[in-house]
Amino acid sequence: MTQRGVAVNATLIVVAQSTQAIAVGAIALFLPLIRTDLGITFGQAGLLSAATTLTYALMQIPSGVLADRFNPKVLFAIGVLGSNLLAMLFSVVPVFGWLLAIQAVSGVFRALMFVPGLLLITRHFSVEKRATAMGLFVAGGFSSNILLNLVGPFLVGPLGWRGLILLSSSLGLAVLAAFWFLGDDAPKPETHPPLAGDSSVWRQPAWWLLGLIQFARLAIVQGFTFWLPAYLVVERGFSLVQAGLVVALSSAITAPANIAGGIVSDRLGRPIAVIGVSLGALALLLGLVGILKDVALLVAVVAVIALFIQLYFGPLFAVPRQIFGPRVAGLSSGFGNFCANLGGFASALLLGILKDATGSFTLGFVILAAVAAVSLAATVTLARVAPRHPHGGSSGSHTGGRPPSQSQRLTSS
């Protein structure tokens, strides 16, 4: 296997992963246009996100199991190919029912991108930088959204929302070709055993607490980011260009926050502390969004939410590896993202239904704040019940060559 270096491989993986985020982001950004074009309600528009999120969720554990057993580069490439081809199909089909079916199938391929891609990029980094690698993995998606939200409102005039998705997906296929021919295969995984056998993880309280936190993570991300453009345009009177600028600002903050959260977690060795601080901030800020009257203050709060909304992504995916070991890394990542996407499915659908029922997104944002508060309580509990002898750490990177205890690495106490 030719080794082209961490920087080249990481760049190829991140850019390839980000291509599917463009199509997903385009649907959210141009939702007011899509609703008008198709003549659908807010609840039906939410189904476009919910359908792909549900199948994406259901495929997470199978995807994780496959990634533990087969070459993640091949699985990741299949996911990138299928996701971009289906996005192109979405751009040319005029019937809502067929668009819903396309979104459902696309979730299967997007799942093949996530866990295999996550394993692929982390295997190119040292053990001590795993949370950084995981944060970097998703940062590309937010970076692509910056470009989309800055340029998209100006291109939608000559190209239309369909033409813009078609163009972005075509570029995604070109990126896939570069990844396939220039990227290295994943290095061999570590051979450390899991905590107490692969099946034992299902009996660990920490396993289910992490699932609850993951559920909250994407419920917040999906509910807030998917409906933010519609909220700004429909309820606050923003133009599409203005809404695009706000969403681009959010993405510009979230992208480096992904990486920063991983770096802070790796440097301090306290991923649970990063998770807890993020959720506490979100519980407070999300409760304010729907009631703020001043536009400048609203934009400022949205920006701060963007800082915390994915700050804990890398730490949250690093904790299971530390607790349960690398042999179930695919399974733990798949289970976590399965729970996360159940949350994303529920929130994307619920906020649309609540908007139709109440005429406002305010109640939906308050519910997201409550979800963050419950998840914060689960995080505090996790710090107390997490096993004290994790596998998957590096014994040579700490003082005296001794691995840190679980309390040193995972908690802030």
PDB file of N, CA and C in Angstrom, residues 120-166:
ATOM      1  N   LEU A 120     -12.200   4.875   8.526  1.00  0.00           N
ATOM      2  CA  LEU A 120     -11.148   5.105   7.545  1.00  0.00           C
ATOM      3  C   LEU A 120     -10.258   6.274   7.962  1.00  0.00           C
ATOM      4  N   ILE A 121     -10.861   7.376   8.372  1.00  0.00           N
ATOM      5  CA  ILE A 121     -10.047   8.539   8.718  1.00  0.00           C
ATOM      6  C   ILE A 121      -9.342   8.348  10.055  1.00  0.00           C
ATOM      7  N   THR A 122      -9.983   7.693  11.027  1.00  0.00           N
ATOM      8  CA  THR A 122      -9.330   7.527  12.326  1.00  0.00           C
ATOM      9  C   THR A 122      -8.135   6.587  12.242  1.00  0.00           C
ATOM     10  N   ARG A 123      -8.172   5.632  11.324  1.00  0.00           N
ATOM     11  CA  ARG A 123      -7.038   4.717  11.188  1.00  0.00           C
ATOM     12  C   ARG A 123      -5.817   5.385  10.557  1.00  0.00           C
ATOM     13  N   HIS A 124      -6.003   6.562   9.988  1.00  0.00           N
ATOM     14  CA  HIS A 124      -4.872   7.317   9.456  1.00  0.00           C
ATOM     15  C   HIS A 124      -4.265   8.250  10.496  1.00  0.00           C
ATOM     16  N   PHE A 125      -4.877   8.292  11.696  1.00  0.00           N
ATOM     17  CA  PHE A 125      -4.368   9.136  12.781  1.00  0.00           C
ATOM     18  C   PHE A 125      -3.891   8.262  13.938  1.00  0.00           C
ATOM     19  N   SER A 126      -3.042   8.836  14.780  1.00  0.00           N
ATOM     20  CA  SER A 126      -2.592   8.115  15.967  1.00  0.00           C
ATOM     21  C   SER A 126      -3.729   8.005  16.965  1.00  0.00           C
ATOM     22  N   VAL A 127      -3.593   7.091  17.928  1.00  0.00           N
ATOM     23  CA  VAL A 127      -4.627   6.874  18.935  1.00  0.00           C
ATOM     24  C   VAL A 127      -4.919   8.152  19.705  1.00  0.00           C
ATOM     25  N   GLU A 128      -3.866   8.939  19.992  1.00  0.00           N
ATOM     26  CA  GLU A 128      -4.033  10.143  20.803  1.00  0.00           C
ATOM     27  C   GLU A 128      -4.796  11.251  20.074  1.00  0.00           C
ATOM     28  N   LYS A 129      -5.024  11.104  18.762  1.00  0.00           N
ATOM     29  CA  LYS A 129      -5.673  12.153  17.980  1.00  0.00           C
ATOM     30  C   LYS A 129      -6.989  11.679  17.364  1.00  0.00           C
ATOM     31  N   ARG A 130      -7.591  10.655  17.965  1.00  0.00           N
ATOM     32  CA  ARG A 130      -8.809  10.095  17.396  1.00  0.00           C
ATOM     33  C   ARG A 130      -9.970  11.083  17.423  1.00  0.00           C
ATOM     34  N   ALA A 131     -10.173  11.792  18.533  1.00  0.00           N
ATOM     35  CA  ALA A 131     -11.282  12.743  18.596  1.00  0.00           C
ATOM     36  C   ALA A 131     -11.086  13.871  17.580  1.00  0.00           C
ATOM     37  N   THR A 132      -9.836  14.283  17.383  1.00  0.00           N
ATOM     38  CA  THR A 132      -9.530  15.306  16.371  1.00  0.00           C
ATOM     39  C   THR A 132      -9.899  14.804  14.983  1.00  0.00           C
ATOM     40  N   ALA A 133      -9.540  13.543  14.691  1.00  0.00           N
ATOM     41  CA  ALA A 133      -9.857  12.960  13.383  1.00  0.00           C
ATOM     42  C   ALA A 133     -11.358  12.909  13.154  1.00  0.00           C
ATOM     43  N   MET A 134     -12.111  12.532  14.194  1.00  0.00           N
ATOM     44  CA  MET A 134     -13.563  12.438  14.050  1.00  0.00           C
ATOM     45  C   MET A 134     -14.195  13.803  13.852  1.00  0.00           C
ATOM     46  N   GLY A 135     -13.681  14.807  14.551  1.00  0.00           N
ATOM     47  CA  GLY A 135     -14.176  16.164  14.332  1.00  0.00           C
ATOM     48  C   GLY A 135     -13.871  16.660  12.936  1.00  0.00           C
ATOM     49  N   LEU A 136     -12.688  16.336  12.449  1.00  0.00           N
ATOM     50  CA  LEU A 136     -12.295  16.733  11.097  1.00  0.00           C
ATOM     51  C   LEU A 136     -13.188  16.084  10.050  1.00  0.00           C
ATOM     52  N   PHE A 137     -13.605  14.844  10.311  1.00  0.00           N
ATOM     53  CA  PHE A 137     -14.407  14.084   9.350  1.00  0.00           C
ATOM     54  C   PHE A 137     -15.696  14.813   8.983  1.00  0.00           C
ATOM     55  N   VAL A 138     -16.380  15.355   9.986  1.00  0.00           N
ATOM     56  CA  VAL A 138     -17.657  16.017   9.704  1.00  0.00           C
ATOM     57  C   VAL A 138     -17.497  17.500   9.389  1.00  0.00           C
ATOM     58  N   ALA A 139     -16.316  18.058   9.659  1.00  0.00           N
ATOM     59  CA  ALA A 139     -16.119  19.484   9.398  1.00  0.00           C
ATOM     60  C   ALA A 139     -16.281  19.812   7.920  1.00  0.00           C
ATOM     61  N   GLY A 140     -15.917  18.868   7.056  1.00  0.00           N
ATOM     62  CA  GLY A 140     -16.028  19.115   5.622  1.00  0.00           C
ATOM     63  C   GLY A 140     -17.449  19.377   5.185  1.00  0.00           C
ATOM     64  N   GLY A 141     -18.404  18.661   5.818  1.00  0.00           N
ATOM     65  CA  GLY A 141     -19.797  18.872   5.461  1.00  0.00           C
ATOM     66  C   GLY A 141     -20.260  20.278   5.772  1.00  0.00           C
ATOM     67  N   PHE A 142     -19.838  20.811   6.899  1.00  0.00           N
ATOM     68  CA  PHE A 142     -20.208  22.174   7.248  1.00  0.00           C
ATOM     69  C   PHE A 142     -19.470  23.178   6.375  1.00  0.00           C
ATOM     70  N   SER A 143     -18.232  22.835   5.991  1.00  0.00           N
ATOM     71  CA  SER A 143     -17.483  23.729   5.097  1.00  0.00           C
ATOM     72  C   SER A 143     -18.163  23.827   3.734  1.00  0.00           C
ATOM     73  N   SER A 144     -18.656  22.698   3.226  1.00  0.00           N
ATOM     74  CA  SER A 144     -19.352  22.724   1.941  1.00  0.00           C
ATOM     75  C   SER A 144     -20.652  23.511   2.042  1.00  0.00           C
ATOM     76  N   ASN A 145     -21.288  23.476   3.224  1.00  0.00           N
ATOM     77  CA  ASN A 145     -22.506  24.245   3.412  1.00  0.00           C
ATOM     78  C   ASN A 145     -22.246  25.747   3.405  1.00  0.00           C
ATOM     79  N   ILE A 146     -21.051  26.134   3.840  1.00  0.00           N
ATOM     80  CA  ILE A 146     -20.692  27.557   3.774  1.00  0.00           C
ATOM     81  C   ILE A 146     -20.734  28.017   2.325  1.00  0.00           C
ATOM     82  N   LEU A 147     -20.070  27.251   1.464  1.00  0.00           N
ATOM     83  CA  LEU A 147     -20.042  27.591   0.039  1.00  0.00           C
ATOM     84  C   LEU A 147     -21.448  27.583  -0.550  1.00  0.00           C
ATOM     85  N   LEU A 148     -22.221  26.553  -0.208  1.00  0.00           N
ATOM     86  CA  LEU A 148     -23.578  26.437  -0.741  1.00  0.00           C
ATOM     87  C   LEU A 148     -24.440  27.632  -0.346  1.00  0.00           C
ATOM     88  N   ASN A 149     -24.397  28.004   0.935  1.00  0.00           N
ATOM     89  CA  ASN A 149     -25.275  29.064   1.413  1.00  0.00           C
ATOM     90  C   ASN A 149     -24.821  30.449   0.974  1.00  0.00           C
ATOM     91  N   LEU A 150     -23.539  30.599   0.653  1.00  0.00           N
ATOM     92  CA  LEU A 150     -23.057  31.876   0.135  1.00  0.00           C
ATOM     93  C   LEU A 150     -23.357  32.022  -1.354  1.00  0.00           C
ATOM     94  N   VAL A 151     -23.137  30.941  -2.092  1.00  0.00           N
ATOM     95  CA  VAL A 151     -23.248  30.999  -3.553  1.00  0.00           C
ATOM     96  C   VAL A 151     -24.628  30.582  -4.045  1.00  0.00           C
ATOM     97  N   GLY A 152     -25.254  29.625  -3.334  1.00  0.00           N
ATOM     98  CA  GLY A 152     -26.516  29.050  -3.778  1.00  0.00           C
ATOM     99  C   GLY A 152     -27.613  30.056  -4.076  1.00  0.00           C
ATOM    100  N   PRO A 153     -27.883  31.026  -3.185  1.00  0.00           N
ATOM    101  CA  PRO A 153     -28.961  31.971  -3.465  1.00  0.00           C
ATOM    102  C   PRO A 153     -28.756  32.784  -4.747  1.00  0.00           C
ATOM    103  N   PHE A 154     -27.493  32.951  -5.166  1.00  0.00           N
ATOM    104  CA  PHE A 154     -27.228  33.688  -6.401  1.00  0.00           C
ATOM    105  C   PHE A 154     -27.313  32.786  -7.639  1.00  0.00           C
ATOM    106  N   LEU A 155     -27.025  31.494  -7.458  1.00  0.00           N
ATOM    107  CA  LEU A 155     -27.078  30.564  -8.581  1.00  0.00           C
ATOM    108  C   LEU A 155     -28.463  29.978  -8.804  1.00  0.00           C
ATOM    109  N   VAL A 156     -29.307  30.054  -7.763  1.00  0.00           N
ATOM    110  CA  VAL A 156     -30.616  29.425  -7.894  1.00  0.00           C
ATOM    111  C   VAL A 156     -31.473  30.132  -8.942  1.00  0.00           C
ATOM    112  N   GLY A 157     -31.185  31.418  -9.193  1.00  0.00           N
ATOM    113  CA  GLY A 157     -31.915  32.135 -10.234  1.00  0.00           C
ATOM    114  C   GLY A 157     -31.702  31.527 -11.609  1.00  0.00           C
ATOM    115  N   PRO A 158     -30.437  31.476 -12.087  1.00  0.00           N
ATOM    116  CA  PRO A 158     -30.201  30.914 -13.424  1.00  0.00           C
ATOM    117  C   PRO A 158     -30.314  29.387 -13.485  1.00  0.00           C
ATOM    118  N   LEU A 159     -30.006  28.684 -12.389  1.00  0.00           N
ATOM    119  CA  LEU A 159     -29.977  27.219 -12.430  1.00  0.00           C
ATOM    120  C   LEU A 159     -31.235  26.572 -11.871  1.00  0.00           C
ATOM    121  N   GLY A 160     -31.908  27.255 -10.955  1.00  0.00           N
ATOM    122  CA  GLY A 160     -33.010  26.621 -10.244  1.00  0.00           C
ATOM    123  C   GLY A 160     -32.471  25.680  -9.175  1.00  0.00           C
ATOM    124  N   TRP A 161     -33.307  25.314  -8.193  1.00  0.00           N
ATOM    125  CA  TRP A 161     -32.823  24.438  -7.133  1.00  0.00           C
ATOM    126  C   TRP A 161     -32.469  23.058  -7.671  1.00  0.00           C
ATOM    127  N   ARG A 162     -33.172  22.627  -8.698  1.00  0.00           N
ATOM    128  CA  ARG A 162     -32.860  21.325  -9.291  1.00  0.00           C
ATOM    129  C   ARG A 162     -31.494  21.346  -9.987  1.00  0.00           C
ATOM    130  N   GLY A 163     -31.239  22.400 -10.751  1.00  0.00           N
ATOM    131  CA  GLY A 163     -29.966  22.496 -11.461  1.00  0.00           C
ATOM    132  C   GLY A 163     -28.790  22.606 -10.514  1.00  0.00           C
ATOM    133  N   LEU A 164     -28.993  23.287  -9.395  1.00  0.00           N
ATOM    134  CA  LEU A 164     -27.910  23.444  -8.430  1.00  0.00           C
ATOM    135  C   LEU A 164     -27.552  22.111  -7.775  1.00  0.00           C
ATOM    136  N   ILE A 165     -28.572  21.308  -7.416  1.00  0.00           N
ATOM    137  CA  ILE A 165     -28.303  19.984  -6.849  1.00  0.00           C
ATOM    138  C   ILE A 165     -27.628  19.089  -7.888  1.00  0.00           C
ATOM    139  N   LEU A 166     -28.059  19.177  -9.127  1.00  0.00           N
ATOM    140  CA  LEU A 166     -27.455  18.379 -10.190  1.00  0.00           C
ATOM    141  C   LEU A 166     -25.984  18.737 -10.374  1.00  0.00           C
TER     142      LEU A 166
END
